[in-house]
Short mmCIF file of C-alpha atoms in Angstrom, two decimals:
data_model
loop_
_atom_site.label_atom_id
_atom_site.label_comp_id
_atom_site.label_asym_id
_atom_site.label_seq_id
_atom_site.Cartn_x
_atom_site.Cartn_y
_atom_site.Cartn_z
CA MET A 1 49.94 -145.87 80.48
CA ARG A 2 52.58 -143.53 79.03
CA ARG A 3 54.60 -144.51 75.95
CA VAL A 4 58.21 -145.70 76.10
CA TYR A 5 60.33 -144.99 73.00
CA THR A 6 63.69 -146.68 72.53
CA ILE A 7 66.23 -145.64 69.91
CA GLY A 8 69.31 -147.42 68.60
CA GLU A 9 70.40 -150.82 67.40
CA ILE A 10 68.33 -153.87 66.60
CA LEU A 11 70.27 -156.87 65.34
CA ILE A 12 70.56 -160.62 65.03
CA ASP A 13 72.32 -162.45 67.86
CA PHE A 14 73.70 -165.81 66.79
CA PHE A 15 73.77 -167.95 69.92
CA PRO A 16 76.10 -170.96 70.14
CA SER A 17 74.97 -174.55 70.07
CA GLU A 18 77.64 -175.31 72.73
CA ILE A 19 78.24 -173.71 76.14
CA GLY A 20 81.64 -173.21 77.70
CA VAL A 21 83.41 -173.17 74.34
CA PRO A 22 85.42 -170.17 73.02
CA LEU A 23 83.79 -168.37 70.12
CA LYS A 24 86.41 -169.60 67.64
CA GLU A 25 85.56 -173.22 68.49
CA VAL A 26 81.75 -173.01 68.31
CA HIS A 27 80.42 -175.27 65.55
CA GLY A 28 76.86 -174.03 65.19
CA PHE A 29 74.66 -171.04 65.96
CA THR A 30 70.95 -170.25 66.24
CA LYS A 31 69.62 -166.81 65.28
CA GLN A 32 67.76 -164.71 67.83
CA PRO A 33 66.54 -161.10 67.75
CA GLY A 34 68.61 -158.69 69.84
CA GLY A 35 69.99 -155.22 70.42
CA ALA A 36 69.65 -153.50 73.80
CA PRO A 37 67.11 -150.79 72.83
CA ALA A 38 64.97 -153.38 71.05
CA ASN A 39 65.15 -155.65 74.12
CA VAL A 40 63.95 -152.78 76.31
CA ALA A 41 61.02 -152.04 74.00
CA VAL A 42 59.97 -155.71 73.94
CA THR A 43 60.24 -155.93 77.74
CA VAL A 44 57.92 -152.95 78.18
CA SER A 45 55.43 -154.41 75.70
CA ARG A 46 55.46 -157.98 77.08
CA LEU A 47 54.75 -156.67 80.55
CA GLY A 48 51.71 -154.82 79.19
CA GLY A 49 53.07 -151.35 78.42
CA ASN A 50 53.16 -149.18 75.28
CA ALA A 51 56.48 -149.29 73.41
CA SER A 52 57.82 -147.79 70.19
CA PHE A 53 61.16 -148.57 68.55
CA ILE A 54 63.17 -146.01 66.56
CA GLY A 55 65.86 -147.47 64.32
CA LYS A 56 66.86 -148.90 60.96
CA VAL A 57 67.36 -152.37 59.47
CA GLY A 58 68.55 -153.57 56.08
CA GLN A 59 66.51 -154.50 53.05
CA ASP A 60 67.35 -158.13 53.74
CA ALA A 61 65.82 -161.25 55.25
CA PHE A 62 67.19 -160.41 58.69
CA GLY A 63 65.55 -156.98 58.51
CA ASP A 64 62.26 -158.66 57.59
CA TYR A 65 62.63 -161.04 60.51
CA LEU A 66 63.35 -158.29 63.08
CA THR A 67 60.45 -156.17 61.84
CA ASP A 68 58.14 -159.16 62.23
CA VAL A 69 59.46 -159.87 65.75
CA LEU A 70 58.73 -156.33 66.92
CA LYS A 71 55.24 -156.44 65.46
CA GLN A 72 54.56 -159.85 67.01
CA ASN A 73 55.51 -158.33 70.37
CA GLN A 74 53.13 -155.37 69.83
CA VAL A 75 56.00 -152.87 69.60
CA ASP A 76 55.11 -149.87 67.41
CA THR A 77 57.33 -149.90 64.28
CA ARG A 78 56.22 -146.65 62.61
CA HIS A 79 59.74 -145.30 63.16
CA LEU A 80 61.62 -148.42 62.07
CA PHE A 81 63.22 -147.59 58.71
CA ARG A 82 64.79 -149.74 55.98
CA THR A 83 67.89 -149.21 53.86
CA ALA A 84 69.60 -150.96 50.95
CA GLU A 85 72.89 -149.21 51.71
CA ALA A 86 73.95 -151.63 54.47
CA ASN A 87 72.94 -154.98 55.90
CA THR A 88 71.22 -155.62 59.21
CA ALA A 89 73.75 -155.89 62.06
CA LEU A 90 74.86 -159.34 63.24
CA ALA A 91 76.49 -160.46 66.49
CA PHE A 92 77.97 -163.89 67.17
CA VAL A 93 77.96 -164.93 70.83
CA SER A 94 79.73 -167.56 72.91
CA LEU A 95 78.50 -168.52 76.40
CA GLN A 96 80.49 -169.51 79.47
CA GLU A 97 79.13 -171.99 82.00
CA ASN A 98 78.02 -169.09 84.30
CA GLY A 99 76.06 -167.39 81.51
CA GLU A 100 78.64 -164.68 80.75
CA ARG A 101 79.28 -163.89 77.08
CA GLU A 102 81.82 -163.09 74.39
CA PHE A 103 80.70 -161.12 71.30
CA SER A 104 81.90 -160.70 67.74
CA PHE A 105 79.99 -157.99 65.81
CA TYR A 106 79.50 -157.53 62.06
CA ARG A 107 78.54 -153.88 61.45
CA ASN A 108 80.98 -151.83 59.40
CA PRO A 109 78.65 -150.14 58.80
CA SER A 110 75.38 -151.85 59.56
CA ALA A 111 71.91 -150.54 58.76
CA ASP A 112 71.26 -149.20 62.26
CA MET A 113 74.25 -146.85 61.95
CA LEU A 114 72.63 -145.15 58.93
CA LEU A 115 69.52 -143.86 60.71
CA ASP A 116 69.39 -140.20 59.65
CA LYS A 117 68.13 -137.31 61.76
CA GLU A 118 65.99 -136.13 58.84
CA GLU A 119 64.00 -139.36 59.11
CA LEU A 120 62.85 -138.22 62.56
CA ASN A 121 61.32 -134.95 61.37
CA GLU A 122 57.78 -136.30 61.82
CA LEU A 123 58.54 -137.78 65.24
CA VAL A 124 56.50 -135.93 67.89
CA PHE A 125 56.93 -136.45 71.63
CA THR A 126 54.76 -135.26 74.52
CA ALA A 127 55.61 -134.49 78.14
CA ALA A 128 54.21 -137.91 79.08
CA ASP A 129 56.64 -139.81 76.84
CA ILE A 130 59.84 -141.62 77.84
CA LEU A 131 62.92 -141.99 75.58
CA HIS A 132 65.56 -144.66 76.28
CA PHE A 133 68.96 -144.87 74.57
CA CYS A 134 72.34 -146.62 74.90
CA SER A 135 75.90 -145.89 73.74
CA VAL A 136 76.39 -148.50 70.99
CA ASP A 137 74.82 -146.25 68.33
CA LEU A 138 76.54 -143.08 69.54
CA ILE A 139 79.47 -144.04 67.30
CA GLU A 140 80.53 -141.39 64.75
CA ALA A 141 77.86 -142.10 62.13
CA PRO A 142 74.50 -140.62 61.05
CA VAL A 143 72.74 -142.46 63.89
CA LYS A 144 74.61 -140.40 66.51
CA TYR A 145 73.04 -137.24 65.16
CA ALA A 146 69.65 -138.92 64.95
CA HIS A 147 70.03 -139.58 68.68
CA LEU A 148 70.86 -135.93 69.31
CA ALA A 149 67.80 -134.83 67.32
CA ALA A 150 65.55 -137.21 69.27
CA LEU A 151 67.00 -136.14 72.63
CA GLU A 152 66.49 -132.47 71.83
CA LYS A 153 62.90 -133.15 70.75
CA MET A 154 62.23 -134.97 74.02
CA GLN A 155 63.81 -132.21 76.09
CA GLN A 156 61.68 -129.62 74.33
CA ALA A 157 58.56 -131.73 74.95
CA GLY A 158 59.40 -132.04 78.64
CA GLY A 159 59.42 -135.84 78.64
CA THR A 160 61.72 -138.28 80.47
CA ILE A 161 65.12 -139.30 79.04
CA VAL A 162 66.75 -142.56 80.12
CA PHE A 163 70.42 -143.42 79.43
CA ASP A 164 71.86 -146.92 79.85
CA PRO A 165 75.40 -146.74 78.40
CA ASN A 166 75.56 -150.53 77.92
CA VAL A 167 79.31 -150.38 77.24
CA ARG A 168 80.55 -152.48 74.29
CA LEU A 169 84.27 -151.72 73.95
CA ASN A 170 84.80 -153.96 70.93
CA LEU A 171 82.44 -151.80 68.84
CA TRP A 172 84.60 -148.70 69.20
CA PRO A 173 87.99 -148.01 67.57
CA ASP A 174 89.23 -146.26 70.71
CA PRO A 175 88.09 -146.81 74.34
CA GLU A 176 88.80 -143.18 75.18
CA MET A 177 86.44 -142.05 72.42
CA LEU A 178 83.70 -144.22 73.90
CA LYS A 179 84.32 -142.86 77.41
CA GLN A 180 84.24 -139.25 76.22
CA THR A 181 81.07 -139.88 74.21
CA ILE A 182 79.28 -141.43 77.18
CA GLN A 183 80.35 -138.53 79.39
CA GLN A 184 79.08 -136.09 76.73
CA PHE A 185 75.61 -137.68 76.84
CA LEU A 186 75.33 -138.14 80.64
CA PRO A 187 73.76 -134.68 81.21
CA TYR A 188 70.76 -135.63 79.03
CA ALA A 189 69.70 -138.34 81.48
CA ASP A 190 66.77 -137.90 83.83
CA ILE A 191 67.23 -141.58 84.67
CA LEU A 192 70.73 -143.05 84.44
CA LYS A 193 71.41 -146.79 84.68
CA ILE A 194 74.98 -147.97 85.21
CA SER A 195 76.20 -151.50 85.95
CA ASP A 196 78.96 -152.27 88.42
CA ASP A 197 81.31 -153.47 85.67
CA GLU A 198 80.93 -150.16 83.78
CA LEU A 199 81.39 -147.68 86.64
CA ALA A 200 85.20 -147.45 86.73
CA PHE A 201 85.47 -147.20 82.94
CA ILE A 202 82.88 -144.45 82.59
CA THR A 203 84.03 -142.34 85.52
CA GLY A 204 87.76 -143.10 85.47
CA MET A 205 87.62 -143.74 89.23
CA ASP A 206 88.66 -146.95 90.99
CA SER A 207 86.59 -146.25 94.09
CA GLU A 208 82.92 -147.22 93.76
CA ALA A 209 81.90 -144.40 96.11
CA ASP A 210 83.87 -141.82 94.13
CA GLY A 211 82.49 -143.11 90.84
CA LEU A 212 78.90 -142.91 92.03
CA ALA A 213 79.51 -139.44 93.46
CA ALA A 214 80.83 -138.32 90.07
CA LEU A 215 77.71 -139.64 88.32
CA LEU A 216 75.42 -137.95 90.82
CA LYS A 217 77.11 -134.64 89.99
CA THR A 218 75.60 -134.92 86.48
CA GLU A 219 72.27 -134.52 88.34
CA PRO A 220 70.08 -137.38 87.13
CA LYS A 221 66.73 -137.44 88.89
CA LEU A 222 67.28 -141.17 89.44
CA LEU A 223 70.55 -143.13 89.34
CA ILE A 224 70.18 -146.91 89.06
CA PHE A 225 73.35 -148.86 89.93
CA THR A 226 72.91 -152.52 89.04
CA LYS A 227 75.12 -155.21 90.56
CA GLY A 228 74.03 -158.39 88.80
CA SER A 229 73.20 -161.17 91.25
CA LYS A 230 73.89 -158.75 94.14
CA GLY A 231 70.87 -156.60 93.29
CA ALA A 232 70.82 -152.84 92.73
CA ASP A 233 71.17 -149.50 94.49
CA LEU A 234 68.77 -146.68 93.63
CA TYR A 235 69.70 -143.04 94.28
CA PHE A 236 66.68 -140.74 94.36
CA LYS A 237 66.11 -137.29 95.87
CA GLY A 238 69.35 -137.47 97.82
CA GLU A 239 68.51 -140.85 99.35
CA LYS A 240 69.52 -144.43 98.61
CA ALA A 241 67.36 -147.54 98.38
CA SER A 242 68.85 -151.00 97.94
CA VAL A 243 67.33 -154.06 96.29
CA GLU A 244 68.66 -157.48 97.21
CA GLY A 245 69.74 -159.91 94.53
CA ILE A 246 67.76 -163.03 93.65
CA SER A 247 69.53 -166.38 93.67
CA VAL A 248 68.86 -168.25 90.43
CA LYS A 249 70.82 -170.63 88.21
CA ALA A 250 72.00 -168.35 85.40
CA VAL A 251 72.02 -169.94 81.96
CA ASP A 252 72.50 -166.83 79.82
CA THR A 253 72.89 -163.23 81.03
CA THR A 254 72.13 -161.74 77.60
CA GLY A 255 69.40 -159.14 77.94
CA ALA A 256 69.33 -159.16 81.75
CA GLY A 257 70.31 -155.50 82.09
CA ASP A 258 67.97 -154.53 79.26
CA SER A 259 65.06 -156.34 80.86
CA PHE A 260 65.83 -154.69 84.22
CA ILE A 261 65.59 -151.17 82.82
CA GLY A 262 62.67 -152.17 80.57
CA ALA A 263 60.76 -153.47 83.58
CA PHE A 264 61.60 -150.31 85.51
CA LEU A 265 60.34 -148.10 82.68
CA TYR A 266 57.16 -150.17 82.38
CA GLN A 267 56.41 -149.15 85.97
CA ILE A 268 57.50 -145.53 85.48
CA ALA A 269 55.13 -145.35 82.51
CA GLY A 270 52.28 -146.29 84.81
CA LYS A 271 52.85 -143.25 87.03
CA ASP A 272 51.38 -139.82 86.31
CA ALA A 273 54.41 -138.13 87.89
CA TRP A 274 57.16 -140.60 88.74
CA GLU A 275 59.38 -137.78 90.02
CA GLU A 276 56.92 -137.44 92.94
CA CYS A 277 57.23 -141.09 93.98
CA SER A 278 58.43 -141.97 97.46
CA LEU A 279 61.71 -143.79 98.02
CA ASP A 280 59.71 -146.89 98.98
CA GLU A 281 57.87 -146.79 95.66
CA ILE A 282 61.17 -146.53 93.79
CA ARG A 283 62.49 -149.49 95.81
CA GLU A 284 59.41 -151.53 94.87
CA MET A 285 60.04 -150.75 91.21
CA GLY A 286 63.62 -151.96 91.61
CA THR A 287 62.46 -155.15 93.28
CA PHE A 288 60.07 -155.91 90.42
CA ALA A 289 62.72 -155.07 87.79
CA ASN A 290 65.19 -157.37 89.54
CA ARG A 291 62.68 -160.23 89.40
CA VAL A 292 62.29 -159.73 85.66
CA ALA A 293 66.06 -159.66 85.08
CA ALA A 294 66.63 -162.72 87.25
CA LEU A 295 64.02 -164.67 85.32
CA VAL A 296 65.65 -163.68 82.02
CA THR A 297 69.00 -165.17 83.11
CA THR A 298 67.42 -168.58 83.69
CA ARG A 299 66.53 -168.94 80.01
CA PRO A 300 68.72 -168.90 76.88
CA GLY A 301 68.19 -166.46 74.05
CA GLY A 302 68.17 -162.79 75.05
CA MET A 303 64.97 -161.18 73.74
CA GLN A 304 63.23 -164.51 73.47
CA SER A 305 63.70 -165.06 77.21
CA ILE A 306 61.85 -161.88 78.28
CA PRO A 307 58.84 -162.88 80.42
CA THR A 308 55.24 -161.76 80.48
CA LEU A 309 53.80 -160.04 83.54
CA GLN A 310 52.08 -163.26 84.64
CA GLU A 311 55.36 -165.18 84.50
CA VAL A 312 57.06 -162.55 86.67
CA LEU A 313 54.27 -162.59 89.24
CA SER A 314 54.45 -166.39 89.34
CA LEU A 315 58.21 -166.44 90.02
CA GLU A 316 58.97 -168.00 93.40
CA VAL A 317 61.90 -166.34 95.21
#
């Protein structure tokens, strides 16, 4: 089993005690571990894979808690750093009846933004390794340049790079800056995952077909286009495979996209040469990943809702 590295934010999600209430009217919250790259690492590990997280938390109780959570989930934390210069990031969440969310973030700056490229000097990748990243920590801060250093190391090693932009507009001072930054990093991706609600923003195109064509021009080896409850389309070697959606009662969609790509990478990590897979094998990976994501939406709590392999295999659809 190859190793999956994820780099970026890890934070505390404060989930509401009430559903269907605007964030300003929520009376109570419960803390849960979160952050897309951390969710991906935990997904890989819970399914039985090897995962390492690269990031930074504060010298505070929340940083202690997140470090413990990663360790409890058998995620390698050798590259999780601590700082007293900023606190661990926080996000307050409200939930609608259909599981959709509203966020309010506290990170100006937060510890994750202070990850320095020099701290990655001892990080060594191999051609068998996989590196996953998102756009939240590509903001103009030291962590952006830590990402660049890690991406260059992985390219030099000949490993696989995975980009899931995971657009969070309210974390950027200017939407155009976010769009340009995502477009700047697209060429790094061997595997690119985009959701249907991100496509028009990232590509600037209203037509789904035109947007996907624009992404394919950046030449990812695999383009994963997720469509929530409608499933996903997988573009591989000039062909397209579709995965049907799974009908479940969604309680909370937090972490669904992260668990989808985490489950996909768990399977990729089990292949000696995933680039040589058939389209049918890629479709099977998408089907499994969709089962994992669907199961996550039926439970509240983001990272805490990520299933084990046995739970996924037991899911009746």
